[in-house]
Coordinates of C-alpha atoms and ligand atoms in Angstrom, one line a residue:
X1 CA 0.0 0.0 0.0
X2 CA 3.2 2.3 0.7
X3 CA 4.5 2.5 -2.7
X4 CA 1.0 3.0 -4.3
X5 CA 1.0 6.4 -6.3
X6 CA -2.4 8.0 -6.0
X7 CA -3.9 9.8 -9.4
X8 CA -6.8 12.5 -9.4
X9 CA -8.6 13.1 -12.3
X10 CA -9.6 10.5 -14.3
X11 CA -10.1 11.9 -17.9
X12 CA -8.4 11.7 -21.2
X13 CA -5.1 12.4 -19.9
X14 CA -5.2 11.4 -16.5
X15 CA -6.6 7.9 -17.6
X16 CA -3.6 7.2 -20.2
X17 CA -1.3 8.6 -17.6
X18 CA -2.8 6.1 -14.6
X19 CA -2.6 3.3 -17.1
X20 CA 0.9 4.1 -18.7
X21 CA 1.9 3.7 -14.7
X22 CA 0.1 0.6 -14.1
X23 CA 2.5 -0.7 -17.0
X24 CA 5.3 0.3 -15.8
X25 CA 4.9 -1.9 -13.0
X26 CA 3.5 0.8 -10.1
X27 CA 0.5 0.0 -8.1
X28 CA -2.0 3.3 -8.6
X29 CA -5.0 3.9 -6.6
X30 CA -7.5 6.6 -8.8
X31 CA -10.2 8.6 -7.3
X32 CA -13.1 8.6 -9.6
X33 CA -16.2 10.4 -8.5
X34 CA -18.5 8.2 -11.1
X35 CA -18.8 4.9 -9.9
X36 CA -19.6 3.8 -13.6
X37 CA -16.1 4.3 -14.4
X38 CA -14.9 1.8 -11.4
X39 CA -15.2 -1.0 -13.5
X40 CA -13.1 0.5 -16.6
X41 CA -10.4 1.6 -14.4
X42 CA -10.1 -2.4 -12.3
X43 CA -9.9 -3.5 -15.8
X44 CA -6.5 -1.6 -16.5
X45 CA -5.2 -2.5 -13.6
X46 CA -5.7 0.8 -11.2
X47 CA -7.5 0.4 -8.3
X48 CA -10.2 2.9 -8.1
X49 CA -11.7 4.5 -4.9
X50 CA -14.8 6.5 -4.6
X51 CA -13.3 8.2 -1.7
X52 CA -10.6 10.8 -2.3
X53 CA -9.0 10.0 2.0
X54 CA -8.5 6.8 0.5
X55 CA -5.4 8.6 -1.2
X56 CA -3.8 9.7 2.2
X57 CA -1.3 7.2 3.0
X58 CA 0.7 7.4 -0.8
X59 CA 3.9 9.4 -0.7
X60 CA 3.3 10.9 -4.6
X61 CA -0.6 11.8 -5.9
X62 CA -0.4 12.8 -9.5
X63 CA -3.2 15.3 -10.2
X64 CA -4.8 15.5 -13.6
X65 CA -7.8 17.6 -12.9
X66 CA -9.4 20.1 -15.8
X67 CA -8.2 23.5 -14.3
X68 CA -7.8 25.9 -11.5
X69 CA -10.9 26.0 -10.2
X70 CA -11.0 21.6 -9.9
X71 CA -7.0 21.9 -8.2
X72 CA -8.0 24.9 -6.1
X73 CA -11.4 22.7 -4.7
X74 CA -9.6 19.3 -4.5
X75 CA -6.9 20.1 -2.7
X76 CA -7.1 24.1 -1.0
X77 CA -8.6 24.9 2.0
X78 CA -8.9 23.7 5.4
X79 CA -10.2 20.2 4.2
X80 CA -8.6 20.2 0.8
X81 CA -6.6 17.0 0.3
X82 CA -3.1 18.6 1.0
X83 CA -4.5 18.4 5.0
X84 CA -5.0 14.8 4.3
X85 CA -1.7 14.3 3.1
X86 CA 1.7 12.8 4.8
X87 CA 4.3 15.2 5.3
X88 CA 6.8 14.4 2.8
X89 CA 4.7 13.6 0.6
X90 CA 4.6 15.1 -3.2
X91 CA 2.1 16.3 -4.9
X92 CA 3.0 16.2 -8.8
X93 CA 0.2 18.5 -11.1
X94 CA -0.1 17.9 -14.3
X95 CA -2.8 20.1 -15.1
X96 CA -2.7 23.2 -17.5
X97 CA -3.1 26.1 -14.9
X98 CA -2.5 29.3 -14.0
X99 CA 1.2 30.4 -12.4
X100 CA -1.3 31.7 -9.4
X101 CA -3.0 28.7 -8.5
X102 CA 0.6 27.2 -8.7
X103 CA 1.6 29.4 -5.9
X104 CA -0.7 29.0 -4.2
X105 CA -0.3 25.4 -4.4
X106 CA 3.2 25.5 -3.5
X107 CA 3.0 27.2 -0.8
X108 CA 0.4 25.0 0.7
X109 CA 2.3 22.3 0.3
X110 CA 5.5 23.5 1.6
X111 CA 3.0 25.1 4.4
X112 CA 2.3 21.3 5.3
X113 CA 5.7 19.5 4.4
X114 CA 5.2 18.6 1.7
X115 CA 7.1 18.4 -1.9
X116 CA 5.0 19.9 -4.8
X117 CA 6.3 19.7 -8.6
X118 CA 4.4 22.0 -11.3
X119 CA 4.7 19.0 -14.3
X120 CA 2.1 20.4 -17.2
X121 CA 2.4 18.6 -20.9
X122 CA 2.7 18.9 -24.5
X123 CA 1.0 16.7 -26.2
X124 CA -2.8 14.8 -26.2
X125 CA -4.4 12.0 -25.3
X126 CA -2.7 9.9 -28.4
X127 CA 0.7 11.3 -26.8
X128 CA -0.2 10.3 -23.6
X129 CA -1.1 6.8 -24.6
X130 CA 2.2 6.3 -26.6
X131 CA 4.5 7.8 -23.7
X132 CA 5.3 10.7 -26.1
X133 CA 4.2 13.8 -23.9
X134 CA 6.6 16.4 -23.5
X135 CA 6.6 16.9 -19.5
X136 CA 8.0 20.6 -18.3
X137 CA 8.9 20.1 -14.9
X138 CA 9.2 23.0 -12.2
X139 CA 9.6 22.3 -8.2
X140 CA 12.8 21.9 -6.2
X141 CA 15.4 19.6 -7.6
X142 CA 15.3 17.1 -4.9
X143 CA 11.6 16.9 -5.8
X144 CA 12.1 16.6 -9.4
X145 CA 14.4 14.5 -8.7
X146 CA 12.1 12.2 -7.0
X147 CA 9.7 12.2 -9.6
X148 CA 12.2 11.7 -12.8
X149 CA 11.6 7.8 -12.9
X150 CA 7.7 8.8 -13.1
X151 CA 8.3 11.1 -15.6
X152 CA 10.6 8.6 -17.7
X153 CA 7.2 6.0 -17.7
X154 CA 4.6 8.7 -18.9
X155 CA 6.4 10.9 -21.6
X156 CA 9.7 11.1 -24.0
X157 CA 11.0 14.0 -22.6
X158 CA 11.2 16.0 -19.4
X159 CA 12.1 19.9 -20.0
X160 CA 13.2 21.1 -15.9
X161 CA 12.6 24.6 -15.7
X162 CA 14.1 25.7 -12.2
X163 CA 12.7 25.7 -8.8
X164 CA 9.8 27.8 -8.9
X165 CA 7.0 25.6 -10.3
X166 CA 4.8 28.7 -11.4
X167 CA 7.6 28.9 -14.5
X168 CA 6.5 25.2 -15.6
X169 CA 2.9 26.2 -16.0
X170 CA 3.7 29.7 -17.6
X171 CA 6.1 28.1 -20.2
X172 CA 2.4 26.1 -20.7
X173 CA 0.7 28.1 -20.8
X174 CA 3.0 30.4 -23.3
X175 CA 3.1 27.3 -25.5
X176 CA -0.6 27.2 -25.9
X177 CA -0.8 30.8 -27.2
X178 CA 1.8 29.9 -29.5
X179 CA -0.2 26.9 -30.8
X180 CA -3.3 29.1 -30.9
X181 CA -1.3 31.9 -32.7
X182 CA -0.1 29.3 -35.5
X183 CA -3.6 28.3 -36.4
X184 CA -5.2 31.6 -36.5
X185 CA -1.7 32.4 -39.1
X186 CA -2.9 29.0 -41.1
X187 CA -6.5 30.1 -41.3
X188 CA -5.7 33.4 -42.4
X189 CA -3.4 32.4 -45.3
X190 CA -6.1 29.4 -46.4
X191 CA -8.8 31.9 -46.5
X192 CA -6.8 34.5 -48.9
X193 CA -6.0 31.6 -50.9
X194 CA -9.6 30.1 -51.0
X195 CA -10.9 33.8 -51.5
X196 CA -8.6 33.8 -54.6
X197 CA -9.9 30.4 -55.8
X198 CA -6.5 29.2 -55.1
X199 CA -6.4 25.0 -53.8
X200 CA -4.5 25.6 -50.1
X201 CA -3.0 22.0 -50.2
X202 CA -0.5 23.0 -52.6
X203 CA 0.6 26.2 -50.0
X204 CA -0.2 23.8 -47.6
X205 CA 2.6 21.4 -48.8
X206 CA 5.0 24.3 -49.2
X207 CA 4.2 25.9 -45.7
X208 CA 5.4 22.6 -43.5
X209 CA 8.3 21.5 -45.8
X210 CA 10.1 24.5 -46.1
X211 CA 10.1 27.6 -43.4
X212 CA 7.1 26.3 -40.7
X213 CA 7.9 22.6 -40.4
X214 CA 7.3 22.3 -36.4
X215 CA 4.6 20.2 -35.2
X216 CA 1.9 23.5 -34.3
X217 CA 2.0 24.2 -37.9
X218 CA 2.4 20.8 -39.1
X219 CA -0.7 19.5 -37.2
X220 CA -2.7 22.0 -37.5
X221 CA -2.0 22.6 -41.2
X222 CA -3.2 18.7 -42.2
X223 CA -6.2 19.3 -40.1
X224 CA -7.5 22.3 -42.1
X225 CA -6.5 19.7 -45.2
X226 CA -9.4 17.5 -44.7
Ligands
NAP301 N1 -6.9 16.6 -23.5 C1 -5.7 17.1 -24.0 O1 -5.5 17.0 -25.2 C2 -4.7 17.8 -23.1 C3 -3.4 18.1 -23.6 C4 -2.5 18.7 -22.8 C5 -2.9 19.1 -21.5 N2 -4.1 18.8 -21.0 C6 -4.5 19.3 -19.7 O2 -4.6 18.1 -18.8 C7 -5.7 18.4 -17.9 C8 -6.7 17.3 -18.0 O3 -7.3 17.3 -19.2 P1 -8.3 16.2 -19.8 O4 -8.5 16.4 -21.2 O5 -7.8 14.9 -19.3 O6 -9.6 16.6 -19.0 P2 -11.0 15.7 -18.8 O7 -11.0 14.7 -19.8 O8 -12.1 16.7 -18.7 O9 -10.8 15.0 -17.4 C9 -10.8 15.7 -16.2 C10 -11.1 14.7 -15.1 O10 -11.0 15.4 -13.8 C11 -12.2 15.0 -13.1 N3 -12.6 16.1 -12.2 C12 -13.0 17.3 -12.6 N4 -13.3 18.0 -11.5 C13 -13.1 17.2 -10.4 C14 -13.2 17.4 -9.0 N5 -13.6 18.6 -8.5 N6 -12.9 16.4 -8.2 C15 -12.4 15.2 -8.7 N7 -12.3 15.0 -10.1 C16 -12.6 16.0 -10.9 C17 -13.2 14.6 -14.1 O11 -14.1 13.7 -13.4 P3 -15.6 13.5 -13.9 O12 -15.5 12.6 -15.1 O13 -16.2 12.9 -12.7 O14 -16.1 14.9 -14.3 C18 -12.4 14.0 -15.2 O15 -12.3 12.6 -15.0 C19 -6.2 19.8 -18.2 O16 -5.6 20.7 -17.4 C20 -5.8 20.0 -19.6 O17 -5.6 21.4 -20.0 C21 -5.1 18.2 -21.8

């Protein structure tokens, strides 16, 4: 029961991420607030939990919750889980949030004794499947530390950012704007060229193999193929 890694948040990411740990021979305990999921999650191998205490006794929880408002409820607050939690335990979120929730979260934890590593992802639930997500990890480097081998079973790379974790979640954060700002540049250039009666595949084609061959452009640029 010691060496069981607890994992909140149960969705697209989180589940691939529970699973990819259940494969790489750890023993994960989920909480899952449906009980119609219970089933799904036995049948990879995580034991699932209807109560969130049930968590309490691992030393790492891996949270994989939608957003601020989910990590804020879940674990703030005079009865969030952090007062459930060991001391010494770490608390690794992989959630795309804000640098102030990640303060805040810090500094709960380290309130409490506890380690706390920022660890949001590039990457999607096909990534996250295939052990391909990009992980940008922020937190002390004994914590990081810590949490490496972890890292090494659920993505292909690990990008360490420093000590404050906040800087993990704005890079993030920064990264989606970037993605957002390539495809709003795409649909621009498609719509001059369909305006123009022009075919976009052919620009499309020049676009990723010569000066915009990164995967935001790449991606993005198939998708507005078909
Ligand atoms: N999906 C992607 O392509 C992708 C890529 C990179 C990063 N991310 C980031 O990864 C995080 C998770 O994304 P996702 O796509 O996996 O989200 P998701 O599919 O919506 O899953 C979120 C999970 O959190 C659970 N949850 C929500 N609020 C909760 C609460 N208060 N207490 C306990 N459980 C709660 C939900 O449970 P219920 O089922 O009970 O509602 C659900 O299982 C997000 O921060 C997202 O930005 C996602």
């Amino acid at each position: 029961m010691a060496l069981e890694i607890g994992v909140i948040g149960l969705g697209r990411m989180g589940t691939e991420i529970a699973a990819n740990l259940v494969s790489a021979e750890r023993q994960v305990i989920a909480y899952s607030r449906r009980p119609e999921r219970v089933g799904e999650l036995a049948a990879l191998g995580i034991r699932p939990t209807m109560k969130l205490e049930n968590l309490a006794h691992c030393d790492t929880v891996i949270s994989v919750l939608p957003d601020d408002n989910a990590v804020r409820e879940v674990f703030c607050g005079p009865h969030g889980f952090a007062s459930k939690l060991r001391r010494g335990a770490i608390h690794i979120a992989m959630s795309t949030i804000g640098t102030a929730t990640a303060t805040s979260l810090a500094n709960e934890h380290t309130r409490r004794e506890q380690g706390y590593v920022a660890a949001p992802v590039f990457g999607n639930p096909a990534a996250a499947k295939a052990r391909q997500l990009f992980i940008v990890a922020g937190g002390t480097s004994t914590d990081i530390r810590r949490c490496q081998p972890l890292f090494d079973s659920l993505g292909q790379r690990t990008f360490v950012v420093g000590s404050d974790p906040a800087h993990a979640n704005l890079i993030k954060l920064l990264g989606n704007m970037m993605t957002a700002t390539a495809l709003e540049a795409i649909a621009e250039t498609v719509a001059v060229l369909l305006k123009r009666g022009l075919d976009p595949r052919l620009f499309i084609d020049i676009l990723i193999n010569t000066m915009f061959g990164g995967l935001a452009h790449r991606k993005n640029a198939r998708r507005m193929e078909t």
